[in-house]
CSV table of C-alpha atoms and ligand atoms in Angstrom, one decimal:
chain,number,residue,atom,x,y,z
E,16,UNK,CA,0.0,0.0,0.0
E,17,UNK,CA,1.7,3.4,-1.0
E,18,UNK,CA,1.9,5.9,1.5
E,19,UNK,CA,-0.2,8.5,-1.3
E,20,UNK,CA,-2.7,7.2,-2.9
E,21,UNK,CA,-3.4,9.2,-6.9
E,22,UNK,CA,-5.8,9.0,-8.6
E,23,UNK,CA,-4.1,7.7,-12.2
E,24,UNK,CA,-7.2,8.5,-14.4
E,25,UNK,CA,-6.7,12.1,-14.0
E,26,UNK,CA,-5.2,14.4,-17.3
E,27,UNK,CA,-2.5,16.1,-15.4
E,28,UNK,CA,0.0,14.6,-12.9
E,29,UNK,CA,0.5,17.9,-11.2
E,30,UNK,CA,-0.6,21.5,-11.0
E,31,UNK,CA,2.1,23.9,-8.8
E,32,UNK,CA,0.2,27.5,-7.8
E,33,UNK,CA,2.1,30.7,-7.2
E,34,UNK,CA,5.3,32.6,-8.7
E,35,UNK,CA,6.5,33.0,-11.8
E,36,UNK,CA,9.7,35.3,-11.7
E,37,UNK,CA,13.0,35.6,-13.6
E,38,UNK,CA,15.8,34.9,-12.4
E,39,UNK,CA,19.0,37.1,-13.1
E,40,UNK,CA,22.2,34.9,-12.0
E,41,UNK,CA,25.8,36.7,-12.5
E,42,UNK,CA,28.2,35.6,-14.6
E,43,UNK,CA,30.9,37.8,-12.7
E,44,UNK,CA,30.4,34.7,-9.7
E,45,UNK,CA,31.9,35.1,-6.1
E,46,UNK,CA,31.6,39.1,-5.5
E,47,UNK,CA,28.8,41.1,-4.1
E,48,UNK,CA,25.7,42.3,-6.2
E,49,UNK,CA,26.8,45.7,-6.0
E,50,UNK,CA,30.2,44.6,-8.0
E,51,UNK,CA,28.3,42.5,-10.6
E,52,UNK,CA,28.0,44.0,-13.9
E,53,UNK,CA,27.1,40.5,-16.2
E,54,UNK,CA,23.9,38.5,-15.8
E,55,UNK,CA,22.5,35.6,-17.4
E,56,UNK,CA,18.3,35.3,-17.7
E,57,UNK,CA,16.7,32.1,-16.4
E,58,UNK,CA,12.9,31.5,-16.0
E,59,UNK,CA,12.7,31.8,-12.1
E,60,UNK,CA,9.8,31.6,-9.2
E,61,UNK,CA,10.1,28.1,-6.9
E,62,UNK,CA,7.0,27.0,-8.4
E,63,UNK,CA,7.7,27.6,-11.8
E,64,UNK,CA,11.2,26.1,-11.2
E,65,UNK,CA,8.9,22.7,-9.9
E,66,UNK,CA,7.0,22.9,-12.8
E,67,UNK,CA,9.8,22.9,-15.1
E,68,UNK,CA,11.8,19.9,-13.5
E,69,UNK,CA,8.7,17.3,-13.4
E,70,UNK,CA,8.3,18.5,-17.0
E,71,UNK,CA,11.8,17.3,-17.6
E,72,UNK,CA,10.7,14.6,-15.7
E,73,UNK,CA,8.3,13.4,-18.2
E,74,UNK,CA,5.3,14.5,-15.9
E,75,UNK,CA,1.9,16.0,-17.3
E,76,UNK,CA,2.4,19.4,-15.7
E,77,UNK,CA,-0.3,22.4,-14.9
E,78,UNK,CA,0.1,25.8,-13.7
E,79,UNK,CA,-1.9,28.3,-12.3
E,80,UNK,CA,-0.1,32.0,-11.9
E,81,UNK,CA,-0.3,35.2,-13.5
E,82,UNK,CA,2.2,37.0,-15.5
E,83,UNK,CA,3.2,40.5,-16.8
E,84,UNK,CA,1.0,41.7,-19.6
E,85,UNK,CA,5.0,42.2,-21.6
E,86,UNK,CA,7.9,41.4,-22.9
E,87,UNK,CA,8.8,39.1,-19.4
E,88,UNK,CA,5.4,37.6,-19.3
E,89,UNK,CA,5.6,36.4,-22.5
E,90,UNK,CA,9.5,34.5,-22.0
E,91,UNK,CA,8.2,33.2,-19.2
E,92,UNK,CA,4.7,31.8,-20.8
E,93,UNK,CA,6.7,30.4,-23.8
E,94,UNK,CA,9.5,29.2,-21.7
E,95,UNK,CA,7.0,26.8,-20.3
E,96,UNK,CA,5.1,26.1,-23.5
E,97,UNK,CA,8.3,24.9,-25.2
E,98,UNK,CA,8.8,22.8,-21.8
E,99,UNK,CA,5.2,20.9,-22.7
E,100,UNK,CA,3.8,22.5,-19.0
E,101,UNK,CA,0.6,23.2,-20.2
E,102,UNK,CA,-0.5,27.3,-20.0
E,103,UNK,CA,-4.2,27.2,-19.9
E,104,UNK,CA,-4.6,28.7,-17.0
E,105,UNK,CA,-2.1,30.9,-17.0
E,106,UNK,CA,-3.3,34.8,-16.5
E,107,UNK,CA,-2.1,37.6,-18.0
E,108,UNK,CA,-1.9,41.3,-15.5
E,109,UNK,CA,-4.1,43.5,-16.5
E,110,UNK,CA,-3.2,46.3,-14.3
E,111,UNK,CA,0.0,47.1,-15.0
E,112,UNK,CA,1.6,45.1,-12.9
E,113,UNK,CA,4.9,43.4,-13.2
E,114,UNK,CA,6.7,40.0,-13.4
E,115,UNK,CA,8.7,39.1,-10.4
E,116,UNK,CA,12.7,39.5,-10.7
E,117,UNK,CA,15.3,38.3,-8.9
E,118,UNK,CA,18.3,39.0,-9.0
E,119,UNK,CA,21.0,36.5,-7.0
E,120,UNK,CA,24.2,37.0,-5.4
E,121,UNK,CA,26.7,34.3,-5.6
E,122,UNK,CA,29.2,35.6,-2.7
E,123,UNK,CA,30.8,32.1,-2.8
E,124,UNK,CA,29.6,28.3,-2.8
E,125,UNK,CA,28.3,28.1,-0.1
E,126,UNK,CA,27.1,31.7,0.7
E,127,UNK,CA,24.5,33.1,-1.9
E,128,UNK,CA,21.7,35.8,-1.5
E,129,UNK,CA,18.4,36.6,-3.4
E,130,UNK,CA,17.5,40.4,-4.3
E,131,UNK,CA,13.8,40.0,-5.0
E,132,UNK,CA,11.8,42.8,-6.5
E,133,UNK,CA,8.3,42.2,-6.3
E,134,UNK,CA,6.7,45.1,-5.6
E,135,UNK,CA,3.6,45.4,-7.4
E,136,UNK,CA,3.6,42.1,-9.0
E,137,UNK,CA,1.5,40.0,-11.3
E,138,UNK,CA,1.6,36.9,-9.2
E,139,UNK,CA,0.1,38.3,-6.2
E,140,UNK,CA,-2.6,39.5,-8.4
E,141,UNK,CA,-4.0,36.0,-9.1
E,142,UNK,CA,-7.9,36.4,-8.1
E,143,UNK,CA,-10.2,34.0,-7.0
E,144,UNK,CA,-12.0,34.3,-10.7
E,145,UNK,CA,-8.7,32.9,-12.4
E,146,UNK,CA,-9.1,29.5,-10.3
E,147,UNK,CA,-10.8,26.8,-12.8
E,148,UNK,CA,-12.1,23.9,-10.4
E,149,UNK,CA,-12.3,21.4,-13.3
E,150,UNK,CA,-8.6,22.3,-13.8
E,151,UNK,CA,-7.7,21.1,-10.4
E,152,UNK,CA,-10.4,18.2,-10.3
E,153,UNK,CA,-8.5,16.8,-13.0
E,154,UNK,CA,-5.0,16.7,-11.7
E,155,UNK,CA,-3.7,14.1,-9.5
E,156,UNK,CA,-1.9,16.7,-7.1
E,157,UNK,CA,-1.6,20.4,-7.1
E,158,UNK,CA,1.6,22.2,-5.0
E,159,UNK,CA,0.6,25.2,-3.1
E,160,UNK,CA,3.5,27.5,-2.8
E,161,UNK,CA,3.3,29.7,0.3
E,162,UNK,CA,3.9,33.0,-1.2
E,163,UNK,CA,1.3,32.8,-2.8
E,164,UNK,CA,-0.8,33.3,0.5
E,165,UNK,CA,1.4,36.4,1.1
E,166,UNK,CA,-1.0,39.2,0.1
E,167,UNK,CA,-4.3,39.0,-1.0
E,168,UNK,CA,-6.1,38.5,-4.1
E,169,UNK,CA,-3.4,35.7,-4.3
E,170,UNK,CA,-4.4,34.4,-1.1
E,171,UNK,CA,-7.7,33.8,-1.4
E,172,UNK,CA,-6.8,32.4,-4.8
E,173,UNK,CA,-4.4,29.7,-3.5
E,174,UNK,CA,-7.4,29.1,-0.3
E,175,UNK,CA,-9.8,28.5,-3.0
E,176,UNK,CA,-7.5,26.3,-5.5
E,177,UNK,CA,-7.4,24.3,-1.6
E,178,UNK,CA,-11.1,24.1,-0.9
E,179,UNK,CA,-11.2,22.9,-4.9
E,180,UNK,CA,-8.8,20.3,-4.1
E,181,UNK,CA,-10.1,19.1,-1.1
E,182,UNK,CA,-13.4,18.1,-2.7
E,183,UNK,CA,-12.2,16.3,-5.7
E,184,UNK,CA,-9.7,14.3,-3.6
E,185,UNK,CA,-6.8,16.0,-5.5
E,186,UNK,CA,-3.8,15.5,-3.5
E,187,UNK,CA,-2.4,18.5,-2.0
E,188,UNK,CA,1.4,19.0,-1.3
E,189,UNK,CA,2.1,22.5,0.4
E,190,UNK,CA,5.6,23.8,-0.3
E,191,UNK,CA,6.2,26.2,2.4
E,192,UNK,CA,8.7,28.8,0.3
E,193,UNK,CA,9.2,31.2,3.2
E,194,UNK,CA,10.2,34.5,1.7
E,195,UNK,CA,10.8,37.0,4.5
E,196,UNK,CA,10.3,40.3,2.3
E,197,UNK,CA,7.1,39.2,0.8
E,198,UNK,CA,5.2,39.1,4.6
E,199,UNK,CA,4.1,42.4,6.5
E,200,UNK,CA,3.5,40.7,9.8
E,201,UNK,CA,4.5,37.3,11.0
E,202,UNK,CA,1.0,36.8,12.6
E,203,UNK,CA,-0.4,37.0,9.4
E,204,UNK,CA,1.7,34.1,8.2
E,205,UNK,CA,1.1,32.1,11.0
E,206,UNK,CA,-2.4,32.0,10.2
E,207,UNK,CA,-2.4,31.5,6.5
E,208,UNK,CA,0.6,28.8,6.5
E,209,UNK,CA,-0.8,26.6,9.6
E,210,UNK,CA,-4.6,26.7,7.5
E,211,UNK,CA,-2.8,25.5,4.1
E,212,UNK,CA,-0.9,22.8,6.5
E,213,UNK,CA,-3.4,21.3,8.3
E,214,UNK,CA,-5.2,20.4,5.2
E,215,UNK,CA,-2.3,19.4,3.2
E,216,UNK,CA,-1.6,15.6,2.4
E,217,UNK,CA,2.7,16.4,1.8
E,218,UNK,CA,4.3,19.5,3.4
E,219,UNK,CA,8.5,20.1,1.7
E,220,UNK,CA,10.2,22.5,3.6
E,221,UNK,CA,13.6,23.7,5.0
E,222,UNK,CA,14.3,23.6,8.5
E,223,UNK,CA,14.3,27.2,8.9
E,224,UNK,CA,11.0,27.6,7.3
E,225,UNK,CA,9.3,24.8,9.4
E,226,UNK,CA,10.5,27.3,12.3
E,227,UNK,CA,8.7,30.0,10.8
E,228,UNK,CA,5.6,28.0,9.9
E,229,UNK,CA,5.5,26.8,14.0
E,230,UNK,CA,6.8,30.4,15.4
E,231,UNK,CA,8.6,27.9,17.5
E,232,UNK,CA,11.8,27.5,16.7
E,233,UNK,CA,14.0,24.7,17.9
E,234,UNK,CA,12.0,21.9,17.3
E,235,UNK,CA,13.3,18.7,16.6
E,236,UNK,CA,12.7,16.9,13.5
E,237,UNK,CA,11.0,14.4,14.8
E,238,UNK,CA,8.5,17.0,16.4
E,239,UNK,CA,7.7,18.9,13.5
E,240,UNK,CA,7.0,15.6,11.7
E,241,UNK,CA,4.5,14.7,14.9
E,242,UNK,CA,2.8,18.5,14.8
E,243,UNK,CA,1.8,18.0,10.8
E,244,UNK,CA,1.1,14.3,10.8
E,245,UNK,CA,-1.4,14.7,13.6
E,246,UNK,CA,-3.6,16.9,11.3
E,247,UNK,CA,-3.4,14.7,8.4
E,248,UNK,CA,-0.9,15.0,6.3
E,249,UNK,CA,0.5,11.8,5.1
E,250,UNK,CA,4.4,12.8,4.5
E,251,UNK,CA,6.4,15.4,5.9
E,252,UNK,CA,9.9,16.7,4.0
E,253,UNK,CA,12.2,18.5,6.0
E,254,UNK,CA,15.5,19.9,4.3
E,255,UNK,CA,19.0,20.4,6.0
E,256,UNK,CA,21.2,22.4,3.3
E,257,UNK,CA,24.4,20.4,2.8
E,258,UNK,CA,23.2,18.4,5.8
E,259,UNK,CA,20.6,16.9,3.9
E,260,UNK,CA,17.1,15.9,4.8
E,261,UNK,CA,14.9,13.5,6.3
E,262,UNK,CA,11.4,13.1,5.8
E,263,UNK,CA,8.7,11.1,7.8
E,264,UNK,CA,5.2,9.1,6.7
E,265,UNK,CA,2.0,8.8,9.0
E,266,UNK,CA,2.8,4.6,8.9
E,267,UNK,CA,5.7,5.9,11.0
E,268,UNK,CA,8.7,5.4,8.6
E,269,UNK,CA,11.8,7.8,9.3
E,270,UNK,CA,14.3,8.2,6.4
E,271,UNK,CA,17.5,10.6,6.5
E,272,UNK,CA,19.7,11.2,3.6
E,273,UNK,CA,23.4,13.2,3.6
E,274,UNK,CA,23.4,15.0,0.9
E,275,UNK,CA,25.5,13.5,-2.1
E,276,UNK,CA,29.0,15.3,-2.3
E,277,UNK,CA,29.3,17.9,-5.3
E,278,UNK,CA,31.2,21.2,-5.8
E,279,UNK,CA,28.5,23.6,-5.2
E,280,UNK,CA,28.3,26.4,-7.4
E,281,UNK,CA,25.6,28.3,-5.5
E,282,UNK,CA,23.4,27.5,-2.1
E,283,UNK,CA,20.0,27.9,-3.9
E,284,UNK,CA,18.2,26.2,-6.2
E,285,UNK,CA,18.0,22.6,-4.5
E,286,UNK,CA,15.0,22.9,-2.9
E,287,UNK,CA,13.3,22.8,-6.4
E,288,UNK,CA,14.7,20.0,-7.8
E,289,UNK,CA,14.3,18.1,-4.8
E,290,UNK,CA,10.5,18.5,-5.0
E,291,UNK,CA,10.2,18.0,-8.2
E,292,UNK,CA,12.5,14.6,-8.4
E,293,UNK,CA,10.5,13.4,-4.8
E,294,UNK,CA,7.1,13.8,-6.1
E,295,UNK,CA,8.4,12.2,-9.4
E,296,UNK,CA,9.1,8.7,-6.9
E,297,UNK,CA,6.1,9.5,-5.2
E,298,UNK,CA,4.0,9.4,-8.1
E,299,UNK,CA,6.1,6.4,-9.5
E,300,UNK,CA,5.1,4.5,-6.3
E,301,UNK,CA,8.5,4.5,-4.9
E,302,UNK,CA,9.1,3.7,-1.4
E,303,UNK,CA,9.8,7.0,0.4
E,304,UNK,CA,13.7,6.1,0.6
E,305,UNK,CA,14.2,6.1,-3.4
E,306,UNK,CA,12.2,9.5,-3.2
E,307,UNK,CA,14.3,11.3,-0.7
E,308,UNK,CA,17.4,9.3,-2.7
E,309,UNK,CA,16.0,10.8,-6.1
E,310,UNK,CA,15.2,14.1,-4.5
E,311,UNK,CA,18.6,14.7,-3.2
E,312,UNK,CA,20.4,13.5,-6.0
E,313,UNK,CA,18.6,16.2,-8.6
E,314,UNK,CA,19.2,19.0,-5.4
E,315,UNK,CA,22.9,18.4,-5.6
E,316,UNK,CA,22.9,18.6,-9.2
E,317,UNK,CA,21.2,22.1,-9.0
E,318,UNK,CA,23.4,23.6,-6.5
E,319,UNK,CA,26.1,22.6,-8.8
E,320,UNK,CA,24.5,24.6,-11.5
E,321,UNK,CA,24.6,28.4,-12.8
E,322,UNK,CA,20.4,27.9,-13.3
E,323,UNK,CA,17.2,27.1,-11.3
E,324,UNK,CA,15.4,25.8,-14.0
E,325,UNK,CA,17.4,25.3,-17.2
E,326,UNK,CA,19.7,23.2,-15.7
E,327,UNK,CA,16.5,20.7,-14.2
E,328,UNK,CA,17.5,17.1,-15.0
E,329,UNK,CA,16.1,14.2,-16.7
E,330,UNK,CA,15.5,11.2,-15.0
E,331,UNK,CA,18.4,9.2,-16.7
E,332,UNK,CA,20.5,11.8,-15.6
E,333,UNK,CA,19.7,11.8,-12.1
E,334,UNK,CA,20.1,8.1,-12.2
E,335,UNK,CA,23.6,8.3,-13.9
E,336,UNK,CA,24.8,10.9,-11.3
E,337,UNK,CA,23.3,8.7,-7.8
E,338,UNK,CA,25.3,5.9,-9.6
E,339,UNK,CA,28.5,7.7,-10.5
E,340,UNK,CA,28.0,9.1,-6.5
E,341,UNK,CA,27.2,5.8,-4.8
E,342,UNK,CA,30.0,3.7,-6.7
E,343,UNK,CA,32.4,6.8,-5.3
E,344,UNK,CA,31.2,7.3,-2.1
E,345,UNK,CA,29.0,5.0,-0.9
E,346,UNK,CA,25.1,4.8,0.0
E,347,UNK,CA,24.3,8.1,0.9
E,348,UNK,CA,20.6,6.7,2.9
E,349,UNK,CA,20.6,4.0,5.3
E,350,UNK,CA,18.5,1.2,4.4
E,351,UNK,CA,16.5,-1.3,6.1
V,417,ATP,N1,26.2,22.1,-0.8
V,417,ATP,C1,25.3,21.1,-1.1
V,417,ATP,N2,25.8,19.9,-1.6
V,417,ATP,C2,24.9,18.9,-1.9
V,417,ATP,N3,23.6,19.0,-1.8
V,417,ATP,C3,23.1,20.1,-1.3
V,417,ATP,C4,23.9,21.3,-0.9
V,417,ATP,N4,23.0,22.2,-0.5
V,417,ATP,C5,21.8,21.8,-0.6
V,417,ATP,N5,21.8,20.5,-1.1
V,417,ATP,C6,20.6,19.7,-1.4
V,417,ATP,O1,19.5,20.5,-1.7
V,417,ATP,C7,18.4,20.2,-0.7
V,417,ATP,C8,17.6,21.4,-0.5
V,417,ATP,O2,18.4,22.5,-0.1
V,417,ATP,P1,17.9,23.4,1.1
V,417,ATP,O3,17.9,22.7,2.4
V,417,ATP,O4,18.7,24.7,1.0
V,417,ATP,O5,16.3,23.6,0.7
V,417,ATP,P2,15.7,25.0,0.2
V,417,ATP,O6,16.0,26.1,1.1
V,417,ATP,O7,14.2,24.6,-0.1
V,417,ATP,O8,16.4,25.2,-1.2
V,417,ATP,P3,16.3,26.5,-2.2
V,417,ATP,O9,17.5,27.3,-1.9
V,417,ATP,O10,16.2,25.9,-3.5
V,417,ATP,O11,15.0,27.2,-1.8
V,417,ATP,C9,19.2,19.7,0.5
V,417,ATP,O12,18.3,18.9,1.3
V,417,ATP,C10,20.3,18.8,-0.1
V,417,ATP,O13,19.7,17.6,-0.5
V,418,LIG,O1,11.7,31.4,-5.6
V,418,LIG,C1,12.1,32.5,-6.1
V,418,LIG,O2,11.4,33.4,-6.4
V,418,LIG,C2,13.6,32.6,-6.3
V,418,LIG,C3,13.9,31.6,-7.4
V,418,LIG,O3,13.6,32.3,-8.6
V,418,LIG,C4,15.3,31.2,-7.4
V,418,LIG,O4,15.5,30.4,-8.5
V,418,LIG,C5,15.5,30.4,-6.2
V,418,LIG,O5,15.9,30.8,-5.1
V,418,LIG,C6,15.1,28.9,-6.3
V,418,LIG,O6,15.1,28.3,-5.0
């Protein structure tokens, strides 16, 4: 009996909801952003960075977002159209407002920063009217991103795209994505992330974000798990950095994973591929330890990489790298 049930009838495998941004990575590497005078432009946005890798993947992939009614808006849109993802219910801004930007600073390795400008933008302007429920009744699992509960019309859009879910028995994974500048009062988040949470089925998220999430930091692991199990969900992701991650099921299985050993270009950028190479196990019917295997083995490729998104990996190329990684170094997982 897998630990998810989906529903294998449905059109699309998976629908992420929230940001999507550009990234704008320097060339110029290891300096500050104020010394950085050459960028390279990647499709960006955690969400739109998931949607891209289970693409690559081979998965049937949604998304629901809005975009800048220019120039960006359209990159973005065709960016994903040439990945297969399927733009249906994409929106476009008609206000004005803009597409999301970051731009990153790659101090070092292992010390990177985001500069996010968001002010304004198109993805916080998703409204309630651009949620389709037959969209989401016919998709095994949708990823909520928590941004996008960050201001509203988004937030009532994403609360909606939940209720939606809920009642066709589309599985809901809630990717925390704690961005601090996005958030005008902790409280706020408090309320919005533990309501998406306690209904969620799957909750990925970093360490540091599960202490925001529980304004209670210095939980153990183990704790976190029991807090979101206990309301339901069914799996429970927590990531470590270059310390790894462990995740824990409702059965009562615990897994942990070091991370597998690369040259890290950049200290961003794993998260996404991690999700997006998990879920692919998940929905494979994987046991949870080939998941968090898979998931770590696609992270490590994208901190080795300049991109986000471009540099998302194909299956075969996930499995070539655990291989090439486990014949050097050993099992990175213990196994029962
Ligand atoms: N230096 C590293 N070497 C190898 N793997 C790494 C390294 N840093 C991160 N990872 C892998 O990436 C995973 C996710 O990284 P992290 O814990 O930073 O999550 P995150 O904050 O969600 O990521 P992101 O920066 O993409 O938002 C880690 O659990 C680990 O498997
Ligand atoms: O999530 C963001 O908006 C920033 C991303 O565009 C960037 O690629 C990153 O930090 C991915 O984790």
């Amino acid at each position: 009996m897998a630990v998810i049930e989906f529903d294998n009838t449905r059109r699309l495998d998976i629908i992420p909801l929230g940001r999507v941004a550009i990234d704008f990575n320097p060339v110029d590497l290891n300096k500050p952003l104020e010394e950085s005078t050459t960028f390279k432009k990647y499709l960006g946005g955690s969400p739109a960075n998931i949607a891209v890798g289970m693409a690559r993947l081979g998965k049937r992939v949604g998304f629901i977002g809005k975009v800048s009614d220019d120039q960006f808006g359209r990159f973005v849109t065709n960016y994903f159209k040439k990945e297969g993802i399927d733009t249906s219910n994409i929106a476009v801004a008609q206000n004005g407002e803009s597409l999301g930007l970051t731009f990153t600073e790659i101090l070092s390795p292992s010390e990177s920063s985001i500069l996010m400008y968001r002010n304004g933008v198109a993805d916080l302007a998703l409204a309630t009217e651009d949620i389709q429920e037959e969209y989401i009744k016919n998709a095994k699992a949708i990823i909520i991103s928590g941004t996008a509960l960050a201001a509203s019309p988004s937030r009532e859009a994403a609360l909606l795209a939940l209720e939606y879910a809920k009642r066709h028995k589309t599985v809901v994974i809630f990717d925390i994505d704690y961005r601090s500048y996005t958030w005008k009062a902790t409280e706020e988040l408090l309320v919005y992330y533990s309501m998406v949470a306690r209904s969620s089925d799957i909750i990925l998220g970093s360490r540091e974000e599960f202490d925001f999430m529980e304004s209670n930091p210095g939980s153990t692991d183990q704790q976190t798990a029991d807090r979101w199990l206990a309301c339901g969900n069914k799996i429970i992701v927590i990531k470590h950095g270059k310390a790894g991650s462990t995740a824990y099921s409702h059965d009562g299985g615990v897994y942990k994973i070091k991370p597998f050993p690369v040259q890290s270009l950049k200290s961003f950028g794993g998260g996404d591929a991690y999700a997006s190479a998990f879920l692919y196990g998940l929905m494979a019917g994987w046991p949870i330890v080939d998941c968090l295997e898979f998931g770590s083995g696609a992270a490590s490729m994208l901190v080795s990489s300049h991109s986000c998104s471009d540099a998302m990996p194909r299956v075969e190329e996930i499995q070539e790298f655990i291989r090439q990684k486990k014949a050097e170094f050993g099992e990175m997982v213990a196994r029962a």
